[in-house]
mmCIF file of C-alpha atoms in Angstrom:
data_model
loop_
_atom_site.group_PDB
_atom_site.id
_atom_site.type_symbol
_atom_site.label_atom_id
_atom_site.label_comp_id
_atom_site.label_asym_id
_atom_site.label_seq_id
_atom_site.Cartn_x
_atom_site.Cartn_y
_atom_site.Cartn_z
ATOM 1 C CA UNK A 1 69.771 4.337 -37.269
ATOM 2 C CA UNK A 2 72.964 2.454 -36.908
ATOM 3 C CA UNK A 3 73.037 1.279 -33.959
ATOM 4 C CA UNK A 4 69.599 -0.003 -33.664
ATOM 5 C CA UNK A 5 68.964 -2.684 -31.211
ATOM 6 C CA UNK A 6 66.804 -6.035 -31.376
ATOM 7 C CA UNK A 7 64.916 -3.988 -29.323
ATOM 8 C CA UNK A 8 64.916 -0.352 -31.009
ATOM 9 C CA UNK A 9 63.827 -2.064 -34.298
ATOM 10 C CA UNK A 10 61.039 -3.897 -32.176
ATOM 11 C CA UNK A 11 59.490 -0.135 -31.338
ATOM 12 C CA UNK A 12 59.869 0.980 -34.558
ATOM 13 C CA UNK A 13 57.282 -1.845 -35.693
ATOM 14 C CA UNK A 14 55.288 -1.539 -32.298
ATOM 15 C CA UNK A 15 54.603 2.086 -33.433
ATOM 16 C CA UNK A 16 54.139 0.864 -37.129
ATOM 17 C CA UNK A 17 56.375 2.902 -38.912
ATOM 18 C CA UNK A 18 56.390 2.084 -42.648
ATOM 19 C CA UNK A 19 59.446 3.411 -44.090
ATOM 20 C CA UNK A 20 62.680 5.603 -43.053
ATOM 21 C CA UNK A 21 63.838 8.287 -45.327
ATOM 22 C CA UNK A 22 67.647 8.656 -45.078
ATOM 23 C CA UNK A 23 68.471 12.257 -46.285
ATOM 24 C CA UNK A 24 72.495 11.719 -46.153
ATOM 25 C CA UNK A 25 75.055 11.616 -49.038
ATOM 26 C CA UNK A 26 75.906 8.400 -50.178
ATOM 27 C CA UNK A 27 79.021 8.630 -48.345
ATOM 28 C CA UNK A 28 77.540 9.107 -45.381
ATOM 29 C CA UNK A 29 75.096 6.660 -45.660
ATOM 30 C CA UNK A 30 77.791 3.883 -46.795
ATOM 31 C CA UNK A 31 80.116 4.970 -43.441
ATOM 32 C CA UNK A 32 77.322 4.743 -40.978
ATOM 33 C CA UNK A 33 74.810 2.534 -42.778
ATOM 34 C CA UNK A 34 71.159 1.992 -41.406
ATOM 35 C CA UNK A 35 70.301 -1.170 -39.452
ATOM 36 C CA UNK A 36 66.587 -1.369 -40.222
ATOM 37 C CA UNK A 37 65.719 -4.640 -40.702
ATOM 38 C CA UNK A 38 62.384 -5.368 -43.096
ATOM 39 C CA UNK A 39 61.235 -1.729 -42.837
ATOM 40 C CA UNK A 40 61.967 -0.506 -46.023
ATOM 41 C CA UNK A 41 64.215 2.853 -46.672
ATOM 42 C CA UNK A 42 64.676 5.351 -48.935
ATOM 43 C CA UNK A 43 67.829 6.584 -49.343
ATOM 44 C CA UNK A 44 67.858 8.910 -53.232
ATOM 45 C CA UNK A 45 67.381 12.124 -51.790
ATOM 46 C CA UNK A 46 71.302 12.675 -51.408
ATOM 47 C CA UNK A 47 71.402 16.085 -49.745
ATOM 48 C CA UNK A 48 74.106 17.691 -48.112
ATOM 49 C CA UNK A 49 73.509 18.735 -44.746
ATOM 50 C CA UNK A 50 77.101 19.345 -43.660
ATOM 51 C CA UNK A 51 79.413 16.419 -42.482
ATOM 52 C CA UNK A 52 77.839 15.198 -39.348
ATOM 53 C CA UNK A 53 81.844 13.729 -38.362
ATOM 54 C CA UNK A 54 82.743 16.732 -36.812
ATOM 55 C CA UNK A 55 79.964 17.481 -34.688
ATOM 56 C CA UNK A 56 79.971 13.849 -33.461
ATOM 57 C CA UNK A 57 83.635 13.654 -32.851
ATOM 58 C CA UNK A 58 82.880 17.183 -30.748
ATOM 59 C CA UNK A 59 79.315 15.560 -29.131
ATOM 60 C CA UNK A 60 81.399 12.308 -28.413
ATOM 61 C CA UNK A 61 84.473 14.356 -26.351
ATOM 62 C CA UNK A 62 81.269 16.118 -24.600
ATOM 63 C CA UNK A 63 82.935 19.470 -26.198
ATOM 64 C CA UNK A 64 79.742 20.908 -26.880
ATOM 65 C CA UNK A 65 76.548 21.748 -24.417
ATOM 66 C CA UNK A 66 73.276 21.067 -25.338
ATOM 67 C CA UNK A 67 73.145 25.109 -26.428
ATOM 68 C CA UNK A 68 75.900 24.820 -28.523
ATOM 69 C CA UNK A 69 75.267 21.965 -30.255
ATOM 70 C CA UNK A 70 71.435 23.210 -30.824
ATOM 71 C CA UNK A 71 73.266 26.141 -32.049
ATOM 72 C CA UNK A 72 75.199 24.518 -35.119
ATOM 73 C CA UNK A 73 71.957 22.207 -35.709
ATOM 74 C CA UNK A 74 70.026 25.480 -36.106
ATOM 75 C CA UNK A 75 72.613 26.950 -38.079
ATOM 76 C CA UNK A 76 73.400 24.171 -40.249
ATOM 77 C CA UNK A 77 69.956 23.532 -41.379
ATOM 78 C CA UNK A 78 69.113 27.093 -42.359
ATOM 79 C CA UNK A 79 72.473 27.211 -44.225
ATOM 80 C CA UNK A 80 71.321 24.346 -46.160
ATOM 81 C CA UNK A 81 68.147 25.480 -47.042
ATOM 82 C CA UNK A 82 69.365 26.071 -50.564
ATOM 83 C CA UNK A 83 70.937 23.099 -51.422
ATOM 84 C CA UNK A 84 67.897 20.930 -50.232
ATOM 85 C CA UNK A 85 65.332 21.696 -51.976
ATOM 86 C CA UNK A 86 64.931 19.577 -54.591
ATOM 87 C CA UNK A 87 65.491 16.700 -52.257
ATOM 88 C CA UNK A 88 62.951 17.747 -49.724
ATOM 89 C CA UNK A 89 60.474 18.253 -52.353
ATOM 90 C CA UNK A 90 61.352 14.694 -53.377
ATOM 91 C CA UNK A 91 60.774 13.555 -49.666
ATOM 92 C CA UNK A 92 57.339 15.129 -49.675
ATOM 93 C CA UNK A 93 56.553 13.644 -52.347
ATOM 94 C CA UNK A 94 57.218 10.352 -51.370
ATOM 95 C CA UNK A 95 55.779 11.017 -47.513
ATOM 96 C CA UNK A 96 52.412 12.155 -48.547
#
């Protein structure tokens, strides 16, 4: 979310979405902050999904495969199971 374009934010309204729900650390989210334009965000949940630096650093050196890297997603997000849920039940909250 980033590196949105003039164009990538122009989508994002052709398809009418209404909000983005940013489930990084404030760290994170200060480092790499979201270019969004009007479409509002929501950025409390604060969970820790593992630091995405390494695995970009490896994605951006083309270190991993696509198995691989599917691999530590997987991995990472069932490892982090217990440390998200209060901030997925937040996001649930908000999205329904």
């Amino acid at each position: 979310m980033a590196q949105l374009t003039a164009n990538d934010l122009s989508a994002l309204n052709e398809l009418n979405v209404g909000a983005i729900h940013d489930l990084r650390k404030a760290a994170e989210q200060q480092k790499y902050p979201n270019n969004t334009g009007a479409i509002p965000q929501f950025t409390e949940y604060q969970m820790t999904l593992g630091s995405m630096d390494a695995f970009s650093e490896y994605a951006s050196k083309a270190q991993l495969s696509a198995d691989v890297a599917r691999n530590l997603m997987t991995e990472l997000y069932r490892s982090a199971l217990d440390t998200t849920r209060s901030g997925l039940a937040q996001f649930m909250q908000n999205v329904v």
